């Protein structure tokens, strides 16, 4: 449910110096039920966070993933087929 701009902003703010491979996932939010929570993180914008049915850490179920794309960094911008 995050916009492309929101994804880019999150990547720039939290993952710019990451050395590991990063993947962007397109998720079917309806399959996550109550484990998906939208939280306000900067006073005005809300972002989806997945905690699982018990509201504590839970791995994301693979059946919720609809598409995945590897992210690359070029010219200070993250690129991915899912962002085109």
Coordinates of C-alpha atoms in Angstrom, one line a residue, residues 9-69:
X9 CA 11.9 7.6 0.6
X10 CA 12.1 4.6 2.9
X11 CA 15.0 3.1 0.8
X12 CA 16.9 6.4 0.9
X13 CA 16.4 6.9 4.6
X14 CA 17.1 3.4 5.9
X15 CA 18.9 1.3 3.2
X16 CA 21.2 3.6 1.3
X17 CA 24.4 2.1 2.9
X18 CA 23.2 -1.5 2.9
X19 CA 25.7 -4.0 1.5
X20 CA 23.4 -7.0 1.3
X21 CA 21.1 -7.7 -1.6
X22 CA 17.6 -6.0 -1.3
X23 CA 14.4 -7.2 -2.8
X24 CA 11.1 -5.3 -3.1
X25 CA 8.0 -7.4 -2.5
X26 CA 4.5 -6.8 -3.7
X27 CA 2.2 -8.2 -1.1
X28 CA -1.5 -9.2 -1.1
X29 CA -2.4 -7.3 2.1
X30 CA -5.8 -9.1 2.4
X31 CA -4.0 -12.4 3.1
X32 CA -2.2 -11.0 6.2
X33 CA -5.4 -10.3 8.2
X34 CA -4.9 -8.5 11.6
X35 CA -1.2 -9.1 11.5
X36 CA -0.8 -6.1 9.2
X37 CA -0.8 -2.8 11.0
X38 CA -0.5 0.7 9.6
X39 CA 1.6 2.9 11.9
X40 CA 2.2 6.6 11.8
X41 CA 6.0 6.9 11.8
X42 CA 6.8 10.6 11.1
X43 CA 3.8 12.4 12.5
X44 CA 1.7 12.3 9.3
X45 CA 2.6 9.3 7.1
X46 CA 1.5 5.8 7.9
X47 CA 3.4 2.7 6.7
X48 CA 2.4 -1.0 6.8
X49 CA 4.2 -3.2 9.3
X50 CA 3.6 -7.0 9.5
X51 CA 3.7 -8.5 13.0
X52 CA 1.7 -11.7 12.4
X53 CA -1.5 -13.0 14.0
X54 CA 0.0 -12.9 17.5
X55 CA 1.0 -9.2 17.2
X56 CA 4.6 -10.2 17.9
X57 CA 7.4 -11.0 15.4
X58 CA 6.2 -13.5 12.7
X59 CA 7.8 -14.3 9.4
X60 CA 6.0 -13.1 6.4
X61 CA 4.1 -16.0 4.8
X62 CA 5.3 -16.7 1.3
X63 CA 1.7 -17.1 0.0
X64 CA 1.2 -13.4 0.6
X65 CA 4.0 -12.5 -1.9
X66 CA 2.6 -11.7 -5.3
X67 CA 5.7 -10.3 -7.0
X68 CA 9.4 -9.8 -6.1
X69 CA 12.1 -7.7 -7.7

